[in-house]
Coordinates of C-alpha atoms in Angstrom, one line a residue:
R60 CA 94.7 68.5 110.0
E61 CA 98.2 68.4 111.2
T62 CA 98.5 71.0 113.9
G63 CA 102.2 70.6 114.5
F64 CA 103.1 71.0 110.8
A65 CA 100.8 74.0 110.5
K66 CA 102.5 75.7 113.5
E67 CA 105.9 75.1 112.0
A68 CA 104.8 76.5 108.6
V69 CA 103.3 79.8 110.0
P70 CA 106.7 81.5 110.7
R71 CA 108.2 80.3 107.4
L72 CA 105.2 81.6 105.4
R73 CA 105.3 84.9 107.2
R74 CA 109.0 85.2 106.4
A75 CA 108.2 84.4 102.7
L76 CA 105.7 87.2 102.7
E77 CA 108.1 89.6 104.3
L78 CA 110.5 88.9 101.4
D79 CA 107.7 89.1 98.7
G80 CA 104.4 90.4 99.9
S81 CA 102.8 89.9 96.5
H82 CA 103.2 86.1 96.7
M83 CA 99.5 85.1 96.7
S84 CA 100.2 81.4 97.1
A85 CA 102.2 82.0 100.2
R86 CA 99.5 84.2 101.6
Y87 CA 96.8 81.5 100.9
Q88 CA 99.0 78.8 102.4
L89 CA 99.6 81.0 105.5
A90 CA 95.8 81.4 105.9
L91 CA 95.3 77.6 105.8
A92 CA 98.2 77.0 108.2
L93 CA 96.8 79.6 110.6
R94 CA 93.4 78.0 110.4
D95 CA 94.9 74.5 111.0
S96 CA 96.8 75.7 114.0
G97 CA 93.7 77.2 115.6
E98 CA 94.4 80.9 114.9
L99 CA 91.0 81.4 113.2
Q100 CA 90.9 85.2 113.4
A101 CA 94.3 85.5 111.9
A102 CA 93.4 83.1 109.2
A103 CA 90.2 85.0 108.4
D104 CA 92.2 88.3 108.3
T105 CA 94.8 86.8 106.0
L106 CA 92.2 85.4 103.6
Q107 CA 90.5 88.8 103.6
Q108 CA 93.8 90.4 102.6
L109 CA 94.2 87.9 99.8
I110 CA 90.6 88.5 98.6
N111 CA 91.1 92.3 98.7
S112 CA 94.3 92.2 96.8
E113 CA 93.4 89.5 94.3
P114 CA 89.7 88.8 94.1
T115 CA 90.0 86.3 91.3
Y116 CA 92.8 84.2 93.0
A117 CA 92.2 80.5 92.7
S118 CA 88.7 80.9 91.2
G119 CA 87.3 82.1 94.4
Q120 CA 88.6 79.4 96.7
P121 CA 89.6 81.9 99.4
F122 CA 85.9 82.9 99.6
L123 CA 84.9 79.3 100.3
D124 CA 87.7 78.9 102.9
L125 CA 86.7 82.2 104.6
A126 CA 83.1 81.0 104.8
Q127 CA 84.3 77.8 106.6
I128 CA 86.2 79.7 109.4

């Protein structure tokens, strides 16, 4: 995992979600970037938000990712 890349991506993805909070792909990518940068609780919270708002997103992949945190 590329920690530096993930840390750079986090603020950009957060900004994208400020502009469009319904963008599920951005929320998922934010969760992965948070995980990869070591922010595990924030990653878990973000995945949980995604699961709550769109339980069928990506055929359940967020559930698998949440289980790995």
